[in-house]
Coordinates of N, CA and C in Angstrom, one line a residue:
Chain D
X1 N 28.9 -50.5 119.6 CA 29.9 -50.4 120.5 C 31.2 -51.1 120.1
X2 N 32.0 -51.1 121.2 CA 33.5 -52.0 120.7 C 33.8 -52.3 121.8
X3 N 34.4 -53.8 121.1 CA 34.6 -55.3 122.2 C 36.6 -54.8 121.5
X4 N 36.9 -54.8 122.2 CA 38.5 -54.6 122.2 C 39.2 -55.9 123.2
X5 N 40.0 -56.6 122.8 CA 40.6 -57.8 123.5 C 42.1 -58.2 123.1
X6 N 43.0 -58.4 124.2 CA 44.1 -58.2 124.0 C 44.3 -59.2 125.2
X7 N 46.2 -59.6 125.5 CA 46.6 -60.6 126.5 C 46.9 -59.7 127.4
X8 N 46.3 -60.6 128.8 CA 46.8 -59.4 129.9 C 48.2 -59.4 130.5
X9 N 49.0 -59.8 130.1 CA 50.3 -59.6 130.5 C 51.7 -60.6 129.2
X10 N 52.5 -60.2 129.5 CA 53.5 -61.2 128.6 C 54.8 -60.5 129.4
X11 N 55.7 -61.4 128.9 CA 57.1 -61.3 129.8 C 58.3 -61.4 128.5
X12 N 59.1 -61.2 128.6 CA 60.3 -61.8 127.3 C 61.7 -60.8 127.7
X13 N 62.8 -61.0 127.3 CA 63.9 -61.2 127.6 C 64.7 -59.5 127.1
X14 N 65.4 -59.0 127.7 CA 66.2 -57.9 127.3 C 66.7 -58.2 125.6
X15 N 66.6 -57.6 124.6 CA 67.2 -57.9 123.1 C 66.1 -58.7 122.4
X16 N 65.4 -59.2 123.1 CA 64.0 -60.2 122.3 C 63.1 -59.3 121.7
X17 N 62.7 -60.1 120.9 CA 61.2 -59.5 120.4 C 59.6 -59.6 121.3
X18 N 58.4 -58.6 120.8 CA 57.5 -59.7 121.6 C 56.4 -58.7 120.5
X19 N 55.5 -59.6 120.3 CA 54.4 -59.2 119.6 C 53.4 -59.1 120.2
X20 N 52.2 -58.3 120.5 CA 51.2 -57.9 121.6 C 50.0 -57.9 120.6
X21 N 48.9 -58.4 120.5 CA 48.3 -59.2 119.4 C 46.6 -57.8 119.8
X22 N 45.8 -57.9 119.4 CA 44.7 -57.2 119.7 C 43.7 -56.9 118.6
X23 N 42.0 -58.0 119.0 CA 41.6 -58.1 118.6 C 40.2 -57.6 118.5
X24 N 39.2 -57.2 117.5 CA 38.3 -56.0 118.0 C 36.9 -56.6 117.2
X25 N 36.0 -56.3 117.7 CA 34.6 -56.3 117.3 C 34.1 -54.9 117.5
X26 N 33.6 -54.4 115.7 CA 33.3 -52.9 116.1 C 32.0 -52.6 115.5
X27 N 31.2 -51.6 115.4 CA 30.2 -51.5 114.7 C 30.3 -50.4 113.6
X28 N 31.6 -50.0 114.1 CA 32.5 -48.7 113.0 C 33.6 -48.7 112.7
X29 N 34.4 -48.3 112.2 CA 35.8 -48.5 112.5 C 36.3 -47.4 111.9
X30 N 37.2 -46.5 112.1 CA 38.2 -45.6 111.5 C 39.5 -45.1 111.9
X31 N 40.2 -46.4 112.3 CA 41.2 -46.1 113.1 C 41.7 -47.3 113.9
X32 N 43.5 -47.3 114.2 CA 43.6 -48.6 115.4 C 44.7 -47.6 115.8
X33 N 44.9 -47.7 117.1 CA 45.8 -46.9 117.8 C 47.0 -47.6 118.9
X34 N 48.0 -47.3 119.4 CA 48.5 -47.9 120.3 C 49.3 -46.8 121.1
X35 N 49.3 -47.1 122.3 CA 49.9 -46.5 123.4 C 50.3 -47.2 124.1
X36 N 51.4 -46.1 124.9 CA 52.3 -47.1 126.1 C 51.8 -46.2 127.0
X37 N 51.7 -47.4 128.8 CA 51.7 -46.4 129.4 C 53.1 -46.9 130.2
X38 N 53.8 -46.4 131.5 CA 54.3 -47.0 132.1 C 53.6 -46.9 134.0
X39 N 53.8 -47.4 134.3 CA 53.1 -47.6 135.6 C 53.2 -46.2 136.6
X40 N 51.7 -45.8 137.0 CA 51.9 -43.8 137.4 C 51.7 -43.3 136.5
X41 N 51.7 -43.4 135.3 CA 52.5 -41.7 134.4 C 50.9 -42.3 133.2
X42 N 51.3 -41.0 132.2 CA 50.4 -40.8 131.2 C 50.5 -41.6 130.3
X43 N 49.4 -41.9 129.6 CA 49.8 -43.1 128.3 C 50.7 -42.0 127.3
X44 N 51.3 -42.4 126.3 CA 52.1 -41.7 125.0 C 51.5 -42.3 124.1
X45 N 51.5 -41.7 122.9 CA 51.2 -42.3 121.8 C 52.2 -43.1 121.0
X46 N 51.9 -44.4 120.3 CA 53.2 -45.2 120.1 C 52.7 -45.2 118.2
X47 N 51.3 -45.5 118.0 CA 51.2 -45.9 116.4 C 50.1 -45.4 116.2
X48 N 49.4 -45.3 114.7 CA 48.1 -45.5 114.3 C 47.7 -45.9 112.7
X49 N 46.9 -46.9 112.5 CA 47.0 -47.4 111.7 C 45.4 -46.7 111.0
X50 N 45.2 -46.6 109.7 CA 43.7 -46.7 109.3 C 43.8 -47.5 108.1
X51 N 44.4 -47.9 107.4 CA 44.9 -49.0 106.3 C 45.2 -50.1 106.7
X52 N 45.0 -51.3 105.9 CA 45.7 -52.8 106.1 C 47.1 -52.6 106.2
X53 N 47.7 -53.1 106.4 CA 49.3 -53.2 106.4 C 50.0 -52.8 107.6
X54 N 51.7 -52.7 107.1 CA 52.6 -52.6 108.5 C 53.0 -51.4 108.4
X55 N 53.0 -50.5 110.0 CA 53.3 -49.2 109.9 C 54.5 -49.1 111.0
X56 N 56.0 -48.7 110.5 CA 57.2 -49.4 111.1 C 57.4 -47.6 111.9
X57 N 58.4 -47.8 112.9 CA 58.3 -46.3 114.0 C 59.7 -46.7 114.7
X58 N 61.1 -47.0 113.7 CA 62.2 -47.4 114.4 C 61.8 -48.8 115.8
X59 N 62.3 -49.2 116.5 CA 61.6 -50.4 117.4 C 60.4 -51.2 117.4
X60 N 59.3 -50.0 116.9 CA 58.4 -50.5 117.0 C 57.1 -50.6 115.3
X61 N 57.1 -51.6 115.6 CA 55.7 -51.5 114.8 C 54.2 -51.7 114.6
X62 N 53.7 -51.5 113.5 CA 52.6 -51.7 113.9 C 51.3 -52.4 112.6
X63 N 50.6 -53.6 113.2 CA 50.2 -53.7 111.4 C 48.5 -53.9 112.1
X64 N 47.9 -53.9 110.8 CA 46.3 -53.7 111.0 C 45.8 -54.4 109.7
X65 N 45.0 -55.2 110.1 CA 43.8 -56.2 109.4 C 42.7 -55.8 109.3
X66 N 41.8 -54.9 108.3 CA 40.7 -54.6 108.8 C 39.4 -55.9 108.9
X67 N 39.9 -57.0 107.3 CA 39.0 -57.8 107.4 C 38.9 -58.7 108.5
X68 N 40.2 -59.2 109.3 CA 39.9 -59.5 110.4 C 39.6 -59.1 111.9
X69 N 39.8 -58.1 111.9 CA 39.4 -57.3 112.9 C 40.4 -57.3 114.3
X70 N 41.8 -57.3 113.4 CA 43.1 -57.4 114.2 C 44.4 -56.8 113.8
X71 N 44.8 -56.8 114.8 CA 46.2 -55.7 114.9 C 47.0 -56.5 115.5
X72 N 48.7 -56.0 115.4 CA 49.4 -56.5 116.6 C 50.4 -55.2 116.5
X73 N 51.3 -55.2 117.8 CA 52.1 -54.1 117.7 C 53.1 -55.1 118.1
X74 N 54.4 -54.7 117.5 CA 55.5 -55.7 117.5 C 56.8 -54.6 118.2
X75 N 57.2 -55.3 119.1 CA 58.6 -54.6 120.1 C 60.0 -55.4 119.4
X76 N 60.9 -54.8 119.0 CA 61.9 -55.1 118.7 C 62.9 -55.1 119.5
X77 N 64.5 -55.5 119.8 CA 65.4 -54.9 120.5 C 64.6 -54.4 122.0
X78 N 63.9 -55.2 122.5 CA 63.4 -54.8 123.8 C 64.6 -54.2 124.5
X79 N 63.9 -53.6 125.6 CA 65.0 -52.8 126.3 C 64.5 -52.7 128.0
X80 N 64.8 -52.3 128.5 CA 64.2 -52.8 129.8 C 63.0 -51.4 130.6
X81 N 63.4 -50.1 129.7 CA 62.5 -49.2 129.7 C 61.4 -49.6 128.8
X82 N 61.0 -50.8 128.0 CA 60.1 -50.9 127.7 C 59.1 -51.7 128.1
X83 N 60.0 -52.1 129.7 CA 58.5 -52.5 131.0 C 57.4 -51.3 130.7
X84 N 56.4 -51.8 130.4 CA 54.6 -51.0 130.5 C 53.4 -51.5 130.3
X85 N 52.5 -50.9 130.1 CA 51.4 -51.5 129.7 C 50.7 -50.9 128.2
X86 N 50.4 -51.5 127.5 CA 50.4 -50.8 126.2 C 49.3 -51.5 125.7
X87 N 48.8 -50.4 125.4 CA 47.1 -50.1 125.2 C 46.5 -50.2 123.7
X88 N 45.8 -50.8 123.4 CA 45.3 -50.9 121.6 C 43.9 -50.0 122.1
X89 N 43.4 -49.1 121.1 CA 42.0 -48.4 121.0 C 42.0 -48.4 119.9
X90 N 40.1 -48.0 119.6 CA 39.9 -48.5 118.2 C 39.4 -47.2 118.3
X91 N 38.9 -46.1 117.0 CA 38.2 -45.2 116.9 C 36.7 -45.3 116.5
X92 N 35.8 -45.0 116.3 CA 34.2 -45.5 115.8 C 34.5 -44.3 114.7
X93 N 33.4 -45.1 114.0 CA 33.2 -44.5 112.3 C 32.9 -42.7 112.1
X94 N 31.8 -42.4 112.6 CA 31.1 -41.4 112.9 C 31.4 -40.3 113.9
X95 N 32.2 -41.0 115.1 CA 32.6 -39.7 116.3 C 33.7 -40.5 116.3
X96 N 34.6 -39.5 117.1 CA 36.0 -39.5 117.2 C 36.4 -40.0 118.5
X97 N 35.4 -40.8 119.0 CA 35.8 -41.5 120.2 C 36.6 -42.8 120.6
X98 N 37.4 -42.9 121.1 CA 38.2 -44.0 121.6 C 37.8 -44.8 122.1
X99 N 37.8 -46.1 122.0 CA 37.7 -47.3 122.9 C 39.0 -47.9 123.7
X100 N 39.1 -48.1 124.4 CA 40.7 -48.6 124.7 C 39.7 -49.8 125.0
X101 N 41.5 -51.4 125.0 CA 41.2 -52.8 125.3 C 41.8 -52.0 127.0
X102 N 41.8 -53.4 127.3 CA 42.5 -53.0 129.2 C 44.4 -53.2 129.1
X103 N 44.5 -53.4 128.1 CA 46.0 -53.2 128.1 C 46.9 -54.5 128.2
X104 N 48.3 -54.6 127.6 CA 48.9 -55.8 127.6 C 50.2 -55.3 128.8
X105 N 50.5 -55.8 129.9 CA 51.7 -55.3 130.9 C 52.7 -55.8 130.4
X106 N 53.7 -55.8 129.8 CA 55.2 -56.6 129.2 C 56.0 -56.0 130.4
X107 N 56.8 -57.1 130.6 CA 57.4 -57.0 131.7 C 58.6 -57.9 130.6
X108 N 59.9 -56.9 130.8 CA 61.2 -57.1 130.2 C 62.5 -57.5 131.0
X109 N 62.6 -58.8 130.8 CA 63.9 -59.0 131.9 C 65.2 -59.3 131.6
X110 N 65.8 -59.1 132.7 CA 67.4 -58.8 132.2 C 68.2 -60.4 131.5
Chain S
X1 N 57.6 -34.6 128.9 CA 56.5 -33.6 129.3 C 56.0 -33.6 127.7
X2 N 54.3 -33.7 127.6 CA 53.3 -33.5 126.6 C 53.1 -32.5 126.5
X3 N 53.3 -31.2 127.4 CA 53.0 -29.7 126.8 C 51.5 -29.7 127.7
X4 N 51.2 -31.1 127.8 CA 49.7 -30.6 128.5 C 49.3 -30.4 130.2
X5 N 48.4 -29.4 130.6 CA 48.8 -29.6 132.3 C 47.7 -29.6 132.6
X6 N 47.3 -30.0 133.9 CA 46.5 -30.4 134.9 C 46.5 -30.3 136.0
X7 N 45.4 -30.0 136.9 CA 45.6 -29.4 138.0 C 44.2 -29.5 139.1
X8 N 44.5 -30.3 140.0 CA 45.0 -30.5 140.6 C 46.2 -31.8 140.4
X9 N 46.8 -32.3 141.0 CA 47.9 -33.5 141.2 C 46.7 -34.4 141.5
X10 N 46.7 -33.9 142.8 CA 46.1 -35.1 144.0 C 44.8 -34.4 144.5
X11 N 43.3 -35.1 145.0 CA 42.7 -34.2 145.2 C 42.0 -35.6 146.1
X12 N 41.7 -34.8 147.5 CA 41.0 -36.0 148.3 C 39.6 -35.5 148.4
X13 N 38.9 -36.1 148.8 CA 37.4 -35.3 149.0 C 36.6 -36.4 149.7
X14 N 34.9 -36.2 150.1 CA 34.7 -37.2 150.6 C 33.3 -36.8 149.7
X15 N 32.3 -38.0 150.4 CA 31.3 -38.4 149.6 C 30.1 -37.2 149.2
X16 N 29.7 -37.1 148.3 CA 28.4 -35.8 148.3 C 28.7 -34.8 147.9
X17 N 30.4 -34.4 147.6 CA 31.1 -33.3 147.1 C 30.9 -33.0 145.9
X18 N 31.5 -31.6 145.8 CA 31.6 -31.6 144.3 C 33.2 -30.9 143.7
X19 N 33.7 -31.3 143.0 CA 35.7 -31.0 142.5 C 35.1 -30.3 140.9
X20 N 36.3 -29.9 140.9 CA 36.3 -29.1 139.5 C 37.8 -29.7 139.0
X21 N 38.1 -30.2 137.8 CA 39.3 -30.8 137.6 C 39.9 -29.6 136.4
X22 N 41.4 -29.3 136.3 CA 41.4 -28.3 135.2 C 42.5 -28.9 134.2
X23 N 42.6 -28.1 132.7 CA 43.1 -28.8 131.5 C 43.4 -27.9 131.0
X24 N 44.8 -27.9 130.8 CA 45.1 -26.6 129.2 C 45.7 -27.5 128.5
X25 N 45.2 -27.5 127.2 CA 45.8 -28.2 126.0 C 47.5 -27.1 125.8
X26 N 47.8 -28.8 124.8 CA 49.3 -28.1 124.2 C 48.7 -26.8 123.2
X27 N 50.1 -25.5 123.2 CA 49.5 -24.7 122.5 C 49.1 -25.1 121.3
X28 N 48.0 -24.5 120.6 CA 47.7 -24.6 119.3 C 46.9 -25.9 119.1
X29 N 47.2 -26.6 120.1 CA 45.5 -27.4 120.2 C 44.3 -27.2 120.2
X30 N 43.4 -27.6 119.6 CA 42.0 -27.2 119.4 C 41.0 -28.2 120.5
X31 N 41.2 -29.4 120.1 CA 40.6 -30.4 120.9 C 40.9 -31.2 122.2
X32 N 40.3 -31.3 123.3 CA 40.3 -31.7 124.7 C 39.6 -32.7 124.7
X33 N 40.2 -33.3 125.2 CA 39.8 -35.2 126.0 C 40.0 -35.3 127.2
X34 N 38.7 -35.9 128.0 CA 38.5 -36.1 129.2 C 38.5 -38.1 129.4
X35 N 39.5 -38.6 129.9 CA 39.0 -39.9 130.5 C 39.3 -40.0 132.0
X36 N 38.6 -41.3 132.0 CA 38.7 -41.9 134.0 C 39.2 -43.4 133.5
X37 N 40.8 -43.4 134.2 CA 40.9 -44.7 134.5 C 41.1 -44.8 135.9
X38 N 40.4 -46.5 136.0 CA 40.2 -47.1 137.1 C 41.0 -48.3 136.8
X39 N 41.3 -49.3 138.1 CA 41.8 -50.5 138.3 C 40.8 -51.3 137.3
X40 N 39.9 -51.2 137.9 CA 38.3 -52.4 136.9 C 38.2 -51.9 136.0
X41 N 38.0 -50.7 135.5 CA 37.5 -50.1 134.2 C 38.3 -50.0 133.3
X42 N 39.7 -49.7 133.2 CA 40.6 -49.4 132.7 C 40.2 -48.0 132.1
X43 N 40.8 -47.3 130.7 CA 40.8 -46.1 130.3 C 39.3 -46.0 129.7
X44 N 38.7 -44.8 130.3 CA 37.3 -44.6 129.1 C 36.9 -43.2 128.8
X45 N 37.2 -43.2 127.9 CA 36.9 -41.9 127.5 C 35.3 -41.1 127.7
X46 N 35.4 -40.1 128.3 CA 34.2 -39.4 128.3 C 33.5 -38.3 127.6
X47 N 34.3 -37.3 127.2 CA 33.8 -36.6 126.7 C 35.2 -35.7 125.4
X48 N 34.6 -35.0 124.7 CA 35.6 -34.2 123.5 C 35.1 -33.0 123.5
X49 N 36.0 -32.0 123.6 CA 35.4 -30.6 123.2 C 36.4 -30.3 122.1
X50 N 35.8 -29.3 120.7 CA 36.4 -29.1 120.1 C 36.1 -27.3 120.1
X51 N 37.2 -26.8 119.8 CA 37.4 -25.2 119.2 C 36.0 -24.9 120.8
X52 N 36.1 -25.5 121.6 CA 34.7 -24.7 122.3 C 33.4 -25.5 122.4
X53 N 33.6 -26.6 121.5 CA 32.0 -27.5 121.2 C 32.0 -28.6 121.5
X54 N 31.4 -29.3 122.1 CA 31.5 -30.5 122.6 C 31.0 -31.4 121.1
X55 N 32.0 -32.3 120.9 CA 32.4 -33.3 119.5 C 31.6 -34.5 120.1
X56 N 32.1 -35.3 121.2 CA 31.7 -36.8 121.1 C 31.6 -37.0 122.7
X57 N 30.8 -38.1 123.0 CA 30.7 -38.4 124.2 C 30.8 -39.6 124.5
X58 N 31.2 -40.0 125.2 CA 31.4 -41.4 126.0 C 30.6 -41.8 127.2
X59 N 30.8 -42.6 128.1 CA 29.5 -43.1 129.0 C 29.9 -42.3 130.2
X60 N 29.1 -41.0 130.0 CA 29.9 -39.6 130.9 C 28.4 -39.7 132.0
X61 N 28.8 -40.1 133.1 CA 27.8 -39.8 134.1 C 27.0 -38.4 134.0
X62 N 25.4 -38.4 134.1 CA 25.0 -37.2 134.7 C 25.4 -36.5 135.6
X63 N 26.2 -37.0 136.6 CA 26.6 -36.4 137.9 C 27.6 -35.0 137.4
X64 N 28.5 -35.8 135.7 CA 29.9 -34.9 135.6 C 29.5 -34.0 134.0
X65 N 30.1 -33.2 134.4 CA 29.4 -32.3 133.2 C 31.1 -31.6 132.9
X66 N 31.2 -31.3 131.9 CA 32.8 -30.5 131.5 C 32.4 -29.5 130.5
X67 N 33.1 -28.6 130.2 CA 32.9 -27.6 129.0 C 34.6 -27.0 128.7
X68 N 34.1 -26.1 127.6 CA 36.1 -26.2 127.0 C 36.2 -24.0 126.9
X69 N 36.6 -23.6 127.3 CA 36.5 -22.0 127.5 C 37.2 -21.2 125.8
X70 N 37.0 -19.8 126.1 CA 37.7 -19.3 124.5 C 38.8 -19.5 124.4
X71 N 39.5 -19.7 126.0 CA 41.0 -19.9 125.9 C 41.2 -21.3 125.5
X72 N 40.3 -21.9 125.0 CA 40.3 -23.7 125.3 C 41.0 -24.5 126.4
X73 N 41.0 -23.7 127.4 CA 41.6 -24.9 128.3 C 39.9 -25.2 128.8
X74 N 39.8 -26.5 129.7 CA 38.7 -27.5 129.9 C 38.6 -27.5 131.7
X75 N 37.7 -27.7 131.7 CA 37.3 -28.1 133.0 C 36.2 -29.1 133.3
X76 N 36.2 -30.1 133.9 CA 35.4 -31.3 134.3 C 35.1 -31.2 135.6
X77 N 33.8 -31.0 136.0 CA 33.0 -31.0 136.9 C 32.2 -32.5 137.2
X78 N 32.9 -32.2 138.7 CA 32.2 -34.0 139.1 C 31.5 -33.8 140.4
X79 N 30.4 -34.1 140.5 CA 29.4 -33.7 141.7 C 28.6 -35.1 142.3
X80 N 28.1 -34.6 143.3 CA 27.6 -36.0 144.4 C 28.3 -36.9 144.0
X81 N 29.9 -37.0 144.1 CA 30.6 -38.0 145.1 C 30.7 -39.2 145.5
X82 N 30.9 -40.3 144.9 CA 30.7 -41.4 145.3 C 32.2 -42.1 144.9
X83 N 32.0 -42.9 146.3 CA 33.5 -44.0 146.1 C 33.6 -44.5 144.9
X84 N 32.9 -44.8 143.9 CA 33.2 -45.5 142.9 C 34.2 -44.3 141.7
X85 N 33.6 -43.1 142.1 CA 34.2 -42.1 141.5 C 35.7 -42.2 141.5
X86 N 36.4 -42.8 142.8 CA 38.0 -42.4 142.9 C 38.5 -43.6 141.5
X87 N 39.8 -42.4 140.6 CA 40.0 -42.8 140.1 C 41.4 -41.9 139.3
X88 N 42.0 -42.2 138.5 CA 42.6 -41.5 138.0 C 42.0 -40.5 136.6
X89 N 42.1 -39.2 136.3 CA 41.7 -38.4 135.8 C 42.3 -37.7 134.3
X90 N 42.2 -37.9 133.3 CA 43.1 -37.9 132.2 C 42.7 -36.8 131.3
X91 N 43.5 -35.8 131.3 CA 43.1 -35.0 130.1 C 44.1 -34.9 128.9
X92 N 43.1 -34.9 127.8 CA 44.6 -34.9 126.5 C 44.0 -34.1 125.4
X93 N 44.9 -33.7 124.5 CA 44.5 -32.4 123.6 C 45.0 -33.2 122.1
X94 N 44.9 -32.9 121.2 CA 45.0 -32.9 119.4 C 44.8 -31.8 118.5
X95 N 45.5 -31.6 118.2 CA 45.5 -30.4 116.7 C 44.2 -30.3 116.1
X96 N 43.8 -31.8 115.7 CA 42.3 -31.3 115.0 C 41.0 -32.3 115.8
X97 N 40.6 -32.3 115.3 CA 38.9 -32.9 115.9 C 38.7 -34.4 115.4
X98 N 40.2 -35.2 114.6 CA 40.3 -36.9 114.8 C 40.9 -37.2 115.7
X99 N 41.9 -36.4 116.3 CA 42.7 -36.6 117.3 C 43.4 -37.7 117.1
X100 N 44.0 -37.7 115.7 CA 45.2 -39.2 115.5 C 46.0 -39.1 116.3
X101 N 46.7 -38.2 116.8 CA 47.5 -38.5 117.9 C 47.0 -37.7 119.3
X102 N 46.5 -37.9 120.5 CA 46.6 -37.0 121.3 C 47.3 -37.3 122.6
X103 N 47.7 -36.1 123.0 CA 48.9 -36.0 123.6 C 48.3 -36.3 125.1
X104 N 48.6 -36.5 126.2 CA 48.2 -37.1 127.5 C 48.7 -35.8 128.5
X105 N 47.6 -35.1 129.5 CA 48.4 -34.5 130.5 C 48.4 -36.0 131.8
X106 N 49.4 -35.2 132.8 CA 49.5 -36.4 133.8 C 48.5 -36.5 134.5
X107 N 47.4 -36.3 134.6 CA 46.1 -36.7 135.7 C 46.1 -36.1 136.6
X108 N 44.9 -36.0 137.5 CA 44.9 -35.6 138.5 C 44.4 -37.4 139.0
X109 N 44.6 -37.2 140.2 CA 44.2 -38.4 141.2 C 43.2 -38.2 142.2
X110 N 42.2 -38.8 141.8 CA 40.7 -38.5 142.9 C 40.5 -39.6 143.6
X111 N 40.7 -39.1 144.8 CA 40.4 -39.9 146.1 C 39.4 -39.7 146.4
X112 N 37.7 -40.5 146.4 CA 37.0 -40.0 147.5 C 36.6 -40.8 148.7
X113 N 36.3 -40.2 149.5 CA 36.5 -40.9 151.0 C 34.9 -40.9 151.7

């Protein structure tokens, strides 16, 4: 199975940065994902990593550790549309299933 | 808008029943994703149909069974009812059968009473 763990909430400033950290114990792995959701509405897809390294998406990025069994997605230029909750899942080796963590809520203030 | 739809919105029901939830992938999607998020549980994935075939499964109650038609749109079937059931309802589609990216319809919302 998969233990997925992330912070449940963070706050930071209109123009700041904020880094949302997410860390996994897996029995498989082929894949790290990230999604936004905003509060009501459908998650979107924001990244996905299957290699070590940083995977950049204009604002946002995204980097993955496989030896450590960690990610973080990094918000640049916050903006105040990017109040949500944003979701790390891991894929397992064998099926194409998703694990989601319970999600990090960033709340962006003016 | 993800291209993907769902139907019902909102669906109340009470205990013992049984709903039928519905899914059309974006065009040219092959693969369908069923999750239930809840307040406690957050997102969990249940089940995958691909081209027609069910791919992978998640911790899908006996109660709920889904299948994916020629036209591939999906349907999730949820029977005997129970409060723990209300929850929000998630269907999402992908091009192929990794589903590196899949696209989100807006849910339906199950109330049961």
């Amino acid at each position: 199975g998969q233990n997925i763990d992330q912070p449940t909430e963070m706050t930071a400033t209109e123009g700041a940065i904020v880094q949302i950290n997410c860390t996994y114990q897996t029995s498989g792995f082929n894949g790290l994902f990230w999604y936004q959701q905003h509060a009501g509405e459908a998650p979107t897809f924001l990244s996905y990593n299957v290699l070590d390294g940083l995977e950049e998406k204009g604002r946002f990025s995204s980097f993955l550790s496989r030896s450590k069994g960690y990610s973080y997605l990094l918000l640049k230029e916050l903006q105040m549309k990017d109040s949500a909750s944003y979701l790390c899942a891991v894929r397992g080796y064998n099926d194409y299933k998703l694990s989601f963590g319970a999600g990090t809520t960033v709340t962006v203030r003016a | 808008d993800s291209g993907v739809t769902q139907t019902p919105k909102h669906l109340i029901t009470a205990t013992g029943q049984r709903v039928t939830l519905r899914c059309s992938p974006r065009s040219g999607d092959l693969s369908v994703y069923w999750y239930q998020q809840s307040l406690d549980q957050g997102l969990q994935f249940l089940i995958q149909y691909y081209n027609g075939e069910e791919r992978a499964k998640g911790n899908i109650l006996e109660r709920f069974s889904a299948q994916q038609f020629p036209d591939l749109h999906s349907e999730l079937n949820l029977s005997s009812l129970e409060l723990g059931d209300s929850a929000l309802y998630f269907c999402a589609s992908s091009v192929g059968e990794a589903g590196n990216e899949q696209f989100f319809g807006p849910g339906t919302r199950l109330t049961v009473l």
